[in-house]
Backbone as CSV, one residue per row, in Angstrom:
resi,resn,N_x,N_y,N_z,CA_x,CA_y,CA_z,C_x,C_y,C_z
1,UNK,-11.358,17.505,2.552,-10.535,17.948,1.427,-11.033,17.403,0.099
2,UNK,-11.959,16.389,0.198,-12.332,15.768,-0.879,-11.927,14.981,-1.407
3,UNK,-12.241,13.836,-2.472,-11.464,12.517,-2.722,-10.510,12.963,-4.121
4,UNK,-9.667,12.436,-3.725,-8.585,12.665,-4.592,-8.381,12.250,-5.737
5,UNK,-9.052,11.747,-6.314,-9.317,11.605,-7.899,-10.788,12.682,-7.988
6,UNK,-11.230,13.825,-6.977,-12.030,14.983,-7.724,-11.052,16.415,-7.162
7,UNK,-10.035,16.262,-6.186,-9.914,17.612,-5.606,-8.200,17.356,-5.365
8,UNK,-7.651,18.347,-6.234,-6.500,18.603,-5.626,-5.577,18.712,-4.712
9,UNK,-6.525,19.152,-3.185,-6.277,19.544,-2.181,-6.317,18.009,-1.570
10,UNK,-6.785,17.264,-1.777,-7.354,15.762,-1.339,-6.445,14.874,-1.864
11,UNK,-5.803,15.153,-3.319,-4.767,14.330,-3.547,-2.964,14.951,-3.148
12,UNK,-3.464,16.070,-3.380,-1.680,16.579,-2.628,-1.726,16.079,-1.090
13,UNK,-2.837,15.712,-0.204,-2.709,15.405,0.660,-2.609,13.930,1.122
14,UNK,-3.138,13.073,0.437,-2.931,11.809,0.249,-1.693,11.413,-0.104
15,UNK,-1.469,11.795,-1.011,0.148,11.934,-1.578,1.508,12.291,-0.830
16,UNK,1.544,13.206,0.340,1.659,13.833,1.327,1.951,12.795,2.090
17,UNK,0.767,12.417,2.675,0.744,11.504,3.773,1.264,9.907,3.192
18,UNK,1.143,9.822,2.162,1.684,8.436,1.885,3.247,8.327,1.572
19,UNK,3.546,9.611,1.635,5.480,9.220,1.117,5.623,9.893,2.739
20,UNK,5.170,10.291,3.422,5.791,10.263,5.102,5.816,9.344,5.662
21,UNK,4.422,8.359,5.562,4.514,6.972,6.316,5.265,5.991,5.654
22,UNK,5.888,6.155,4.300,6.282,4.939,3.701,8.231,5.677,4.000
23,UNK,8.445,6.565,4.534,9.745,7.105,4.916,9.802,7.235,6.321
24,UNK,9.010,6.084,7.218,8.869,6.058,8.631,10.215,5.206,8.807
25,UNK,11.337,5.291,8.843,12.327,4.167,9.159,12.084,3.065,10.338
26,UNK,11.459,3.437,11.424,11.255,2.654,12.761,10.148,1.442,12.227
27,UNK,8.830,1.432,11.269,8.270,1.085,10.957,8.781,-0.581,10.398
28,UNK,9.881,-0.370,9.778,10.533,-1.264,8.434,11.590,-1.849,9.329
29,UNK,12.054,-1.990,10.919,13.544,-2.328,11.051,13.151,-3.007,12.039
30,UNK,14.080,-4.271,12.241,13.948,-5.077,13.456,13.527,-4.572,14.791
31,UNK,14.644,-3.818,15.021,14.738,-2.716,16.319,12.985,-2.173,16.841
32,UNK,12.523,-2.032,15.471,11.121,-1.389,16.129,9.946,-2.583,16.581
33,UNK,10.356,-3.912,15.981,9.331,-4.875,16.070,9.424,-5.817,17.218
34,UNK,11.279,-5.283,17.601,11.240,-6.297,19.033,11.435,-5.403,20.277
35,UNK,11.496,-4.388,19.888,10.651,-3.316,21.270,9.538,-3.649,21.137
36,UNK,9.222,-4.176,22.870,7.327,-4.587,22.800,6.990,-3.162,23.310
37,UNK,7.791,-2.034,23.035,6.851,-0.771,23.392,6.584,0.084,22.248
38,UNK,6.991,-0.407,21.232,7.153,0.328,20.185,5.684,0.288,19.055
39,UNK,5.345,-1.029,19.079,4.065,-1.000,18.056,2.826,-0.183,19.408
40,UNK,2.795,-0.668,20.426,1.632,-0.235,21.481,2.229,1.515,21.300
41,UNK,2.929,2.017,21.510,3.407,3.456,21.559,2.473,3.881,19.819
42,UNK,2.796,3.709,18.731,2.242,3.741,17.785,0.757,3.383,17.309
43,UNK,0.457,2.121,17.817,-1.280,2.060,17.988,-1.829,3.003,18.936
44,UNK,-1.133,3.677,19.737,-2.189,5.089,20.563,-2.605,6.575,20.157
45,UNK,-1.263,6.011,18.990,-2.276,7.148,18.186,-1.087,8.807,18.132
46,UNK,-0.570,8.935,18.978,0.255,10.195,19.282,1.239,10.103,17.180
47,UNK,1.779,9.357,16.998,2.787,9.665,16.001,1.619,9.889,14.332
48,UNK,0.651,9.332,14.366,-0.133,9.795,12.996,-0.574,11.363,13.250
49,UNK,-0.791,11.659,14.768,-1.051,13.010,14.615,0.215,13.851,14.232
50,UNK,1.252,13.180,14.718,2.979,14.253,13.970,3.211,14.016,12.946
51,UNK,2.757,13.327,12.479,2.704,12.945,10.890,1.874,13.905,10.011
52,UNK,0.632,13.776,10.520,-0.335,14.793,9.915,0.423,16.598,10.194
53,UNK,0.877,16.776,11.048,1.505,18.184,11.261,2.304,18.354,10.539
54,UNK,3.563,17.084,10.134,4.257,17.498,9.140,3.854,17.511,7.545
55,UNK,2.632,16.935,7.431,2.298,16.699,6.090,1.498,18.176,5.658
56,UNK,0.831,18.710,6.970,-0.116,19.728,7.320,0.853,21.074,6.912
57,UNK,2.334,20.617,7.448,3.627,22.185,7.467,3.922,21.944,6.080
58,UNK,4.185,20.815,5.210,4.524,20.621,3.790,6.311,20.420,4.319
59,UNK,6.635,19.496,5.323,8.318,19.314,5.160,8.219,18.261,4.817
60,UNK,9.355,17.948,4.075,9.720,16.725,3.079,10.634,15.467,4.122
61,UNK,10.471,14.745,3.861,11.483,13.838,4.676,12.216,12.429,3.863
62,UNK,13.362,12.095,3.864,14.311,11.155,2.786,12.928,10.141,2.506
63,UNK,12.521,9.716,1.441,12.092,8.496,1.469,12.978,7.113,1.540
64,UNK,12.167,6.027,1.910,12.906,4.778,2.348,12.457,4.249,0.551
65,UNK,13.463,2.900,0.148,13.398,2.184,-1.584,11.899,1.980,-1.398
66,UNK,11.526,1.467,-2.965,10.429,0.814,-3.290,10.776,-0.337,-3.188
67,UNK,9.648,-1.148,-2.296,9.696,-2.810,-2.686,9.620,-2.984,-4.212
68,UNK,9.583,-4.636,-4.385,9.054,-5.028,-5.534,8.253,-5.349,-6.147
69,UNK,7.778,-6.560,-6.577,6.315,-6.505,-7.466,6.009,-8.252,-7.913
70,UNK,5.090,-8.406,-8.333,4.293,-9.702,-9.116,4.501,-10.612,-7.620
71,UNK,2.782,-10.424,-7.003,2.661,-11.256,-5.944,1.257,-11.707,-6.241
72,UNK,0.434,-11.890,-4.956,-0.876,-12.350,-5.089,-1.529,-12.106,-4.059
73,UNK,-2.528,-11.653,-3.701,-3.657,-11.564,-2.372,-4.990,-12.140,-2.521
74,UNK,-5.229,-12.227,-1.284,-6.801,-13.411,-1.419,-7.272,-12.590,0.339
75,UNK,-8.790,-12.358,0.151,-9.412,-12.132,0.762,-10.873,-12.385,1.178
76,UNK,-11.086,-13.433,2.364,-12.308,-14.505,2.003,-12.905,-13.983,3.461
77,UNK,-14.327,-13.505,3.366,-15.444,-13.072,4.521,-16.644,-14.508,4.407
78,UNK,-16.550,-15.238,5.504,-17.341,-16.383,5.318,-19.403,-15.969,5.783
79,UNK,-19.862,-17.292,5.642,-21.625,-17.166,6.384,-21.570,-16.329,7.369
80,UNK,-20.944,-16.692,8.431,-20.955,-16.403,9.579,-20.224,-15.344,10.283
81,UNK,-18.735,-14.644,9.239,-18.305,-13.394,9.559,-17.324,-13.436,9.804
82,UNK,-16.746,-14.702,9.591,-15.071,-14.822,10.346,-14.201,-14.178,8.729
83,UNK,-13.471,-13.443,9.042,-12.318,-13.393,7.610,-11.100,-13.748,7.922
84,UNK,-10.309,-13.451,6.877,-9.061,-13.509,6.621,-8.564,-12.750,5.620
85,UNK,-7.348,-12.510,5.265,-6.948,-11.907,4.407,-4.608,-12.333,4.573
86,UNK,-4.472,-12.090,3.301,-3.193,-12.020,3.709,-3.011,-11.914,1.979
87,UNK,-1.479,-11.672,1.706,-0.327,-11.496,0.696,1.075,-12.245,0.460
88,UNK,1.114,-12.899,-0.482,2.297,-13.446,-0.833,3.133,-12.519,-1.671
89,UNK,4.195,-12.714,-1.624,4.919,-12.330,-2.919,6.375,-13.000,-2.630
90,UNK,7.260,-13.208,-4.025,8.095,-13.816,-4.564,9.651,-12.909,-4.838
91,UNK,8.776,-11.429,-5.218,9.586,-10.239,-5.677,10.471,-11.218,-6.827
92,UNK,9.429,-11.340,-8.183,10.210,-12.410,-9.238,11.084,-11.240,-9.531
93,UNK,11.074,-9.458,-10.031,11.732,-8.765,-10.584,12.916,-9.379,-10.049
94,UNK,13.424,-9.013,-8.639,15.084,-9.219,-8.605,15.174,-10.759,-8.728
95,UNK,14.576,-11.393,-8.206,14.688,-12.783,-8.029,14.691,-13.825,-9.181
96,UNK,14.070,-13.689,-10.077,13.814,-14.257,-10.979,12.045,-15.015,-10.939
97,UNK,11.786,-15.944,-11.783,9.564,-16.340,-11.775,9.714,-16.857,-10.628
98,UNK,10.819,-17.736,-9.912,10.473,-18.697,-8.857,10.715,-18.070,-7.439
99,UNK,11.561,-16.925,-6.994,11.882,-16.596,-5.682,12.656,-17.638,-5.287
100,UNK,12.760,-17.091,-3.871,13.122,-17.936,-2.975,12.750,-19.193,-2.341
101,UNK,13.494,-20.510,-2.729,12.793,-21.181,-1.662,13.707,-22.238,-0.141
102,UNK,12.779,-22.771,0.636,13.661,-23.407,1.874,12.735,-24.573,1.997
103,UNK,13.620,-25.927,1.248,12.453,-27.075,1.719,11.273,-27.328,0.603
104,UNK,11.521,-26.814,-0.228,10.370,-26.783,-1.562,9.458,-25.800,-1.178
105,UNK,9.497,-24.858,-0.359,8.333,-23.796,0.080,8.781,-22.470,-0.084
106,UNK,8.129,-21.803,-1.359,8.233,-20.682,-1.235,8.705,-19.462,-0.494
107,UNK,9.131,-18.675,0.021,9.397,-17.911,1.291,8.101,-16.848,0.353
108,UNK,7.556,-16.338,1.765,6.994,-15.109,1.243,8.311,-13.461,1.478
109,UNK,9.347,-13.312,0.768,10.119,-12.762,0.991,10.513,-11.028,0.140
110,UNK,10.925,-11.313,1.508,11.447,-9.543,1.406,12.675,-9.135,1.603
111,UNK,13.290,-10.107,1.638,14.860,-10.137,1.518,15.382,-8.631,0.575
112,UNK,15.112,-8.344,-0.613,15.566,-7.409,-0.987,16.107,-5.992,-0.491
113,UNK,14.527,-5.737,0.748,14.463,-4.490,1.628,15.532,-4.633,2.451
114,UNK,15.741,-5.996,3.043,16.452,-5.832,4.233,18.165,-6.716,3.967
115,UNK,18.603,-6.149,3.092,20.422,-6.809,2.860,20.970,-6.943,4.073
116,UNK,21.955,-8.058,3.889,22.831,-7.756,5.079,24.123,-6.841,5.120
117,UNK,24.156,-5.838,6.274,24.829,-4.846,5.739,25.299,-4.553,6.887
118,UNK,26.146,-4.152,7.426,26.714,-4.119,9.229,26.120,-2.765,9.501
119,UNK,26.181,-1.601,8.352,25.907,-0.121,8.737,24.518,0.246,8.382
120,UNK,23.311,-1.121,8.516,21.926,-0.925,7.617,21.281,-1.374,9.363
121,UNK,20.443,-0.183,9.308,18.956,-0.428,10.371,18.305,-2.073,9.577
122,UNK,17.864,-1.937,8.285,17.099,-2.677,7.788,18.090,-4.494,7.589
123,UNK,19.051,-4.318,7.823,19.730,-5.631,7.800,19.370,-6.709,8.441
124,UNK,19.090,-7.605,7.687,18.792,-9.357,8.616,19.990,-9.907,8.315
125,UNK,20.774,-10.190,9.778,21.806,-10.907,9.823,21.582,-12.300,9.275
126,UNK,22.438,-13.300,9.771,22.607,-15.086,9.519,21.847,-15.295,10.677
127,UNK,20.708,-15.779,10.246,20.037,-16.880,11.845,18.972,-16.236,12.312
128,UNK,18.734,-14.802,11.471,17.678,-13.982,12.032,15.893,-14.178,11.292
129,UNK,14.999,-13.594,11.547,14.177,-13.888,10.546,13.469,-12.469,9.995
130,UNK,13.183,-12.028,8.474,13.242,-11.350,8.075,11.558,-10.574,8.467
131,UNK,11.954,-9.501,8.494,10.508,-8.293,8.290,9.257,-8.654,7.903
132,UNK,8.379,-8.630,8.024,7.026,-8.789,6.596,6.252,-7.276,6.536
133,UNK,6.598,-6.801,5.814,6.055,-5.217,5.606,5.062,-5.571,4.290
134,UNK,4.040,-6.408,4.318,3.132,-6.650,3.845,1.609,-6.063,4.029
135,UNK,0.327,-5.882,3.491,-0.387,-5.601,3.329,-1.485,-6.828,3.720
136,UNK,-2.075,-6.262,4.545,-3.501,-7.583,5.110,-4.265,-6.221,5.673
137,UNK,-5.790,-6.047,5.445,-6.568,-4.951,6.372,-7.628,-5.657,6.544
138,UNK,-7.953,-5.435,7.990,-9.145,-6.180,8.450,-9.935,-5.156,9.109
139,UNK,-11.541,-4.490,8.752,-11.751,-3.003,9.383,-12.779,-3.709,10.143
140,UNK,-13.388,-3.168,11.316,-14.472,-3.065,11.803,-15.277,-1.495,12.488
141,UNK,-16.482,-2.105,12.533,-17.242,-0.895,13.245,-17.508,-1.287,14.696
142,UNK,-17.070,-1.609,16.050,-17.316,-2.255,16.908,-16.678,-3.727,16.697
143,UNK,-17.416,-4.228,17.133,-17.150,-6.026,16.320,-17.642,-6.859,15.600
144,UNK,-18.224,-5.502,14.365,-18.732,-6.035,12.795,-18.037,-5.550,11.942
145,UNK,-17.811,-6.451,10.901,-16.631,-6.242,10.487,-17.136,-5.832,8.937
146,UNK,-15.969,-4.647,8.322,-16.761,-3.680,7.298,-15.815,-3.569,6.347
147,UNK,-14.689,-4.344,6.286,-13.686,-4.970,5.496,-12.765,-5.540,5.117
148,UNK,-12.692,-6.374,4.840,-11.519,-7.576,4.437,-10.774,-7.055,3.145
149,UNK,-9.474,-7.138,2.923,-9.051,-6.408,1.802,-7.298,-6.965,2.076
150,UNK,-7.023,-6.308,0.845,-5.167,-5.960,0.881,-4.994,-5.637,-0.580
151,UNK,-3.457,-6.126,-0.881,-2.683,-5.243,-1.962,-1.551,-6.020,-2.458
152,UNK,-1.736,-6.164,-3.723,0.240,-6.782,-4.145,0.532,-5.797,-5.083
153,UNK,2.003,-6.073,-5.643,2.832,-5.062,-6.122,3.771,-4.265,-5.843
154,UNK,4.104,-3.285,-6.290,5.358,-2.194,-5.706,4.558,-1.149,-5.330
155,UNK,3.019,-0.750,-5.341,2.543,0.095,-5.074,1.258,-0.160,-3.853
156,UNK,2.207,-1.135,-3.320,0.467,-1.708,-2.461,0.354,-0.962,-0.999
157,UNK,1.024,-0.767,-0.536,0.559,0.602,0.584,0.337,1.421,0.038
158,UNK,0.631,2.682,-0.638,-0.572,3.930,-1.607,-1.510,2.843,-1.476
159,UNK,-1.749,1.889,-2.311,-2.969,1.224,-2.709,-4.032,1.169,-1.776
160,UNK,-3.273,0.619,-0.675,-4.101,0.043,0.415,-4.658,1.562,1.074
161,UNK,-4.191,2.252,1.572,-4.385,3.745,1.875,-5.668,4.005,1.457
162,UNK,-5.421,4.008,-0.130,-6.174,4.906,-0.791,-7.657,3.873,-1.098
163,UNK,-7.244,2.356,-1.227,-8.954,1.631,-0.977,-9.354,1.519,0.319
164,UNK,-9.018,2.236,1.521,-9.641,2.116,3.175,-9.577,3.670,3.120
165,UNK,-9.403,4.647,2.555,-10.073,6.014,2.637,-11.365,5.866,1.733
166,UNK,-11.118,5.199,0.801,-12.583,5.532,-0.188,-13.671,4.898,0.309
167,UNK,-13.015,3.513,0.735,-14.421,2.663,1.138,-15.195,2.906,2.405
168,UNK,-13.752,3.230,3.467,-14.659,3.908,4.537,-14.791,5.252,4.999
169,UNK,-14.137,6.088,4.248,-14.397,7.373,4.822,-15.528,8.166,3.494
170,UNK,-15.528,7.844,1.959,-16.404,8.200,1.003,-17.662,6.811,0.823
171,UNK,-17.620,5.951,1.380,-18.772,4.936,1.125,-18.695,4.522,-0.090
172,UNK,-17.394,4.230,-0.681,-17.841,3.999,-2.018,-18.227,2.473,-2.077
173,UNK,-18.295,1.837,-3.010,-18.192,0.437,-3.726,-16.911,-0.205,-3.887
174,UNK,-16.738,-1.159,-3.473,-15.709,-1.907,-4.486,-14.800,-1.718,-5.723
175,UNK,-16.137,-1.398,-6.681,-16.185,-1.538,-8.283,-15.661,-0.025,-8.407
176,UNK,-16.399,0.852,-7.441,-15.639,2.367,-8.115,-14.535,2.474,-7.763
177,UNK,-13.796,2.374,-6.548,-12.715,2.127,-6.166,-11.835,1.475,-6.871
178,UNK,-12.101,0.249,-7.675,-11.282,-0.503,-7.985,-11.301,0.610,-9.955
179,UNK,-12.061,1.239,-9.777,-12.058,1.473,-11.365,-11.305,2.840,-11.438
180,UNK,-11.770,3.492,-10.462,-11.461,5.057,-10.480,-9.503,5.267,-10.296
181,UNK,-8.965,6.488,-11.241,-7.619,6.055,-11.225,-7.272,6.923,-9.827
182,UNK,-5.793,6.183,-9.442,-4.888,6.745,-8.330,-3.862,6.784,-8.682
183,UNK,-2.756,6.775,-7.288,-1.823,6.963,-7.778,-0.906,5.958,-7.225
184,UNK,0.903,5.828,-7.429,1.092,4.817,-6.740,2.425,5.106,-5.966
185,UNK,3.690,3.779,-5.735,4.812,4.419,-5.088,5.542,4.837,-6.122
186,UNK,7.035,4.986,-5.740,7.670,5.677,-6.447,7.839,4.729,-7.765
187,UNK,8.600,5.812,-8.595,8.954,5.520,-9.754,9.847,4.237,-10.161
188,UNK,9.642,3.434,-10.836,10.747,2.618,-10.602,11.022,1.902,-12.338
189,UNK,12.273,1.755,-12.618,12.972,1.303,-13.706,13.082,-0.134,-14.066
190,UNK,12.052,-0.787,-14.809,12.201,-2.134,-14.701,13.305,-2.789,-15.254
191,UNK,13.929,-1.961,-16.518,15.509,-2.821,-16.832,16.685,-2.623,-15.740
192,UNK,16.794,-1.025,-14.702,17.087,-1.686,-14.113,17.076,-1.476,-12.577
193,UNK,15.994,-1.826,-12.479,15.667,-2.462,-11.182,16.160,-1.369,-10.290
194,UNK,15.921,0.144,-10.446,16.343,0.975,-9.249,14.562,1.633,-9.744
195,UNK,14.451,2.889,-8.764,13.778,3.448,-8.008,14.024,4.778,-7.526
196,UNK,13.045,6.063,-8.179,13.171,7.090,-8.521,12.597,7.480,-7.383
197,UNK,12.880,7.962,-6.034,12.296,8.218,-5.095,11.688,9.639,-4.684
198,UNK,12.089,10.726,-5.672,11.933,12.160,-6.079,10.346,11.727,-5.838
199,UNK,9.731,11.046,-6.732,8.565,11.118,-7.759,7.624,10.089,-7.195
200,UNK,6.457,9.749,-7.028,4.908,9.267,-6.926,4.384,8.859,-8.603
201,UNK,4.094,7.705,-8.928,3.700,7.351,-10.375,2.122,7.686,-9.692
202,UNK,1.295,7.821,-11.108,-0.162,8.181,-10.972,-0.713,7.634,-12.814
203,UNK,-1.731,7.112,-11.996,-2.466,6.420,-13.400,-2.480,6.938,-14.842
204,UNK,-1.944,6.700,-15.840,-2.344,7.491,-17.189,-2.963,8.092,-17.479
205,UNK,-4.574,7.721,-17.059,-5.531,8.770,-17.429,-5.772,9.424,-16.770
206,UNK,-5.183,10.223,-15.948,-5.328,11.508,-14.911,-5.008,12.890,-16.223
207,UNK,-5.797,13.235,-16.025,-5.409,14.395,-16.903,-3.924,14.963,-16.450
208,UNK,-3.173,15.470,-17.725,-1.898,16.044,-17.660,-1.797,17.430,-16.876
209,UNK,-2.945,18.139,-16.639,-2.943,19.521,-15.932,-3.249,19.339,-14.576
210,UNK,-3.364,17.679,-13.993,-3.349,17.729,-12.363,-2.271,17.429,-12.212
211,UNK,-1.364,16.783,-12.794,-0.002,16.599,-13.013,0.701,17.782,-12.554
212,UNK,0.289,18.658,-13.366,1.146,19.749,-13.581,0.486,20.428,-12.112
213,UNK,-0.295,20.907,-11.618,-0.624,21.586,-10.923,-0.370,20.833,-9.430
214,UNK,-0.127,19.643,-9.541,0.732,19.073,-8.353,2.119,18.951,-8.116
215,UNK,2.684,19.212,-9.267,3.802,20.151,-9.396,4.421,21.194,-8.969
216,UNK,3.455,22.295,-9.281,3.163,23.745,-8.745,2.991,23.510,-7.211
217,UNK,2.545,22.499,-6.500,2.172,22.412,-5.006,3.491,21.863,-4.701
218,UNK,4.367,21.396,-5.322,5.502,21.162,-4.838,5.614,19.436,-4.534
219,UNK,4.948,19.016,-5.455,4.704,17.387,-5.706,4.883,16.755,-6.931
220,UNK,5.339,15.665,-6.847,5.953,15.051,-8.087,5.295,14.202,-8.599
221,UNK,4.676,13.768,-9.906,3.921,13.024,-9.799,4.618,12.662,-11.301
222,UNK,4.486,11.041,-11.740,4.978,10.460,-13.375,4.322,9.600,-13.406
223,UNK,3.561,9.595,-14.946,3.040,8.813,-15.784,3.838,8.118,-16.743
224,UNK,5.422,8.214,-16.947,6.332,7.749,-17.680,6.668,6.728,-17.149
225,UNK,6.950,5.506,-18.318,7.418,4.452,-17.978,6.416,3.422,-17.739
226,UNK,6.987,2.378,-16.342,6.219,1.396,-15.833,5.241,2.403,-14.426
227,UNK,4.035,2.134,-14.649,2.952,2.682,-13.839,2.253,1.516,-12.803
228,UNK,2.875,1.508,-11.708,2.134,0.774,-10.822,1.282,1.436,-9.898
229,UNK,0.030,1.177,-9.710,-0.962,1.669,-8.614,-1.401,0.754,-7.456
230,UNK,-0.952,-0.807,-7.602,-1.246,-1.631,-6.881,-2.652,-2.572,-7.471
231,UNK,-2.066,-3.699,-7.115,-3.280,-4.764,-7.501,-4.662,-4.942,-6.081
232,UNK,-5.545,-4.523,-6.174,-6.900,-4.195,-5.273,-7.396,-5.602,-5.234
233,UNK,-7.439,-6.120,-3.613,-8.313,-7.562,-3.489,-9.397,-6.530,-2.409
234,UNK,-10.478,-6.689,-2.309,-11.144,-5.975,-0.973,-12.793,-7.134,-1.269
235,UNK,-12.981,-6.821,0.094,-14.366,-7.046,0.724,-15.155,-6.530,1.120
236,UNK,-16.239,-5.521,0.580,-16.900,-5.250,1.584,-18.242,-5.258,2.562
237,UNK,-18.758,-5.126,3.529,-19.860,-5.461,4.250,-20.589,-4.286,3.879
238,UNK,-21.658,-3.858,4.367,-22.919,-3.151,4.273,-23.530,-3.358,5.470
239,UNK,-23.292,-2.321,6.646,-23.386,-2.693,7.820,-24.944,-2.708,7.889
240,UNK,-25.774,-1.635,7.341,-27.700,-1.653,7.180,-28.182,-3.300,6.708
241,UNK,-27.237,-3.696,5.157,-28.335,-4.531,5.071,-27.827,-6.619,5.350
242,UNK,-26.100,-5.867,5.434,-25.678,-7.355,5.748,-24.700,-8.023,4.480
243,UNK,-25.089,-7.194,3.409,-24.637,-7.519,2.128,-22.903,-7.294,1.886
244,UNK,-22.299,-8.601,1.317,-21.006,-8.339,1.118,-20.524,-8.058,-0.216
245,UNK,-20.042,-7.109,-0.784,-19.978,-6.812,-2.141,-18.055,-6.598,-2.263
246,UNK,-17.640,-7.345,-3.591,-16.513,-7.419,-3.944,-15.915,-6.945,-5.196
247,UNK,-15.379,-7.164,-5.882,-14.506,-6.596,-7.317,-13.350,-7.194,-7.523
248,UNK,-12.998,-7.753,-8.711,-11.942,-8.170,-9.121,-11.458,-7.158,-10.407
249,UNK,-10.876,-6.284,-10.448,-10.949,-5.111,-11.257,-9.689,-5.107,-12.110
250,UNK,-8.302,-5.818,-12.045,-7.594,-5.428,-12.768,-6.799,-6.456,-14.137
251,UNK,-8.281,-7.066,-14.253,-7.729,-8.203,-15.456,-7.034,-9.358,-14.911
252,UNK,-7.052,-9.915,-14.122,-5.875,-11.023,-13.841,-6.158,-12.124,-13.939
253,UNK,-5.676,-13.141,-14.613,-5.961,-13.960,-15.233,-6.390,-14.839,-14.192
254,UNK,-6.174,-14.825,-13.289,-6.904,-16.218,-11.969,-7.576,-15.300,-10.792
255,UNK,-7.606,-14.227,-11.147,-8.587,-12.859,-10.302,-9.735,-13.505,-10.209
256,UNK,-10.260,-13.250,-9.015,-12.175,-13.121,-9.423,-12.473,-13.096,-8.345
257,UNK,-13.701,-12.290,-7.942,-15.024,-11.865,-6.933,-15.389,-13.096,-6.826
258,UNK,-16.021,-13.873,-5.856,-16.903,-14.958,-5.285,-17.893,-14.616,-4.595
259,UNK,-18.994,-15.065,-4.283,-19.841,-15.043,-3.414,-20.739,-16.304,-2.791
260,UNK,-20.737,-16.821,-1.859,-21.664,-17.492,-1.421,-23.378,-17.353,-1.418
């Protein structure tokens, strides 16, 4: 279909597929994480293909809220090949700069998603321990490994999506990836703190007539307001020559690429 910052058909479909999986309810709720049949049923593969059929028929399905935002990711590929990767966040919007803490330690928390609520799938009772619907990607080709990566923000699944289609299905770079615009989750109101779930935000400089013509396809897309696309940490290998190439792309003041 083509990459979606050149082809229409490539971004209505990306777009598509990213507000179905992020409106997966089973995905986000206790219930699905302590069925031990439930993630193995899903790693085999059967439900991305019903996913793709419905994204393929064009039916719409409720989306689930937007998380929140201002976190941090770190992603380190050593000499020898071992990685890691992982994501914090604080969610300062509702919380305030400091979050949550227990014991002087931060929580990496998500409390927001999951209230306690007697009539909520997503509810963490008293005594329970909460979700992590966080972002960590670790890719391989066999058992060489071809990327270390993740995502913070309110837009970091689009994000993540859309830097593990480019890097491994278009070969791109790091640097183009991290430069080239996308799009992100839903819309969301920073005074106050709700979330326009109609709508998909997409980078400013997308021209106004793909806007519009994703419109016409029956897709929503806003450049108004606060524009999140997700903050990009990635790694990647070069399976020919061995070479690991990185990007720190979105200004951040303690951001930065390393290399050994």
């Amino acid at each position: 279909l083509g990459h979606p910052s050149e082809s229409l058909d490539g971004l209505e479909a990306m777009v598509r597929i990213s507000r179905a999986v992020s409106a997966e309810p089973p995905l986000n709720t206790h219930a699905f994480f302590e069925d031990p049949k439930a993630p193995a049923a899903l790693l085999a593969g059967s439900r991305p293909a019903q996913i793709w059929g419905e994204v393929a028929a064009r039916i719409q399905r409720p989306p689930l809220p937007a998380p929140g935002s201002h976190s941090y990711a770190v992603a380190v590929v050593d000499e020898q090949g071992g990685a890691v990767t992982g994501t914090h966040t604080i969610e300062s919007l509702p919380f305030g700069t400091n979050g949550l803490f227990v014991g002087g330690v931060p929580l990496n928390n998500t409390g927001i998603q999951h209230p306690y609520s007697a009539d909520s799938a997503y509810a963490t009772p008293p005594g329970r321990y909460l979700i992590e619907p966080l972002s960590a990607v670790l890719a391989f080709e066999g058992d060489r490994l071809v990327l270390a990566g993740g995502t913070f923000s309110a837009s970091l699944w689009p994000a993540d999506f859309q830097m593990v289609s480019s890097l491994l299905d278009f070969d791109w770079t790091p640097e183009r990836v991290a430069l080239t615009p996308r799009f992100g989750g839903y819309g969301i109101d920073l005074t106050k703190l709700t979330a326009d779930i109609s709508v998909n935000v997409i980078d400013k400089r997308v021209r106004a007539e793909v806007v519009e013509a994703m419109k016409q396809r029956g897709v929503a897309l806003s450049q108004a307001g606060y524009v999140d696309t997700g903050m990009l940490v990635m790694i990647k290998r070069d399976l020919r020559s061995g070479a690991l190439t990185g990007f720190t792309p979105e200004a951040l003041p303690e951001g930065r690429a390393a290399g050994y």
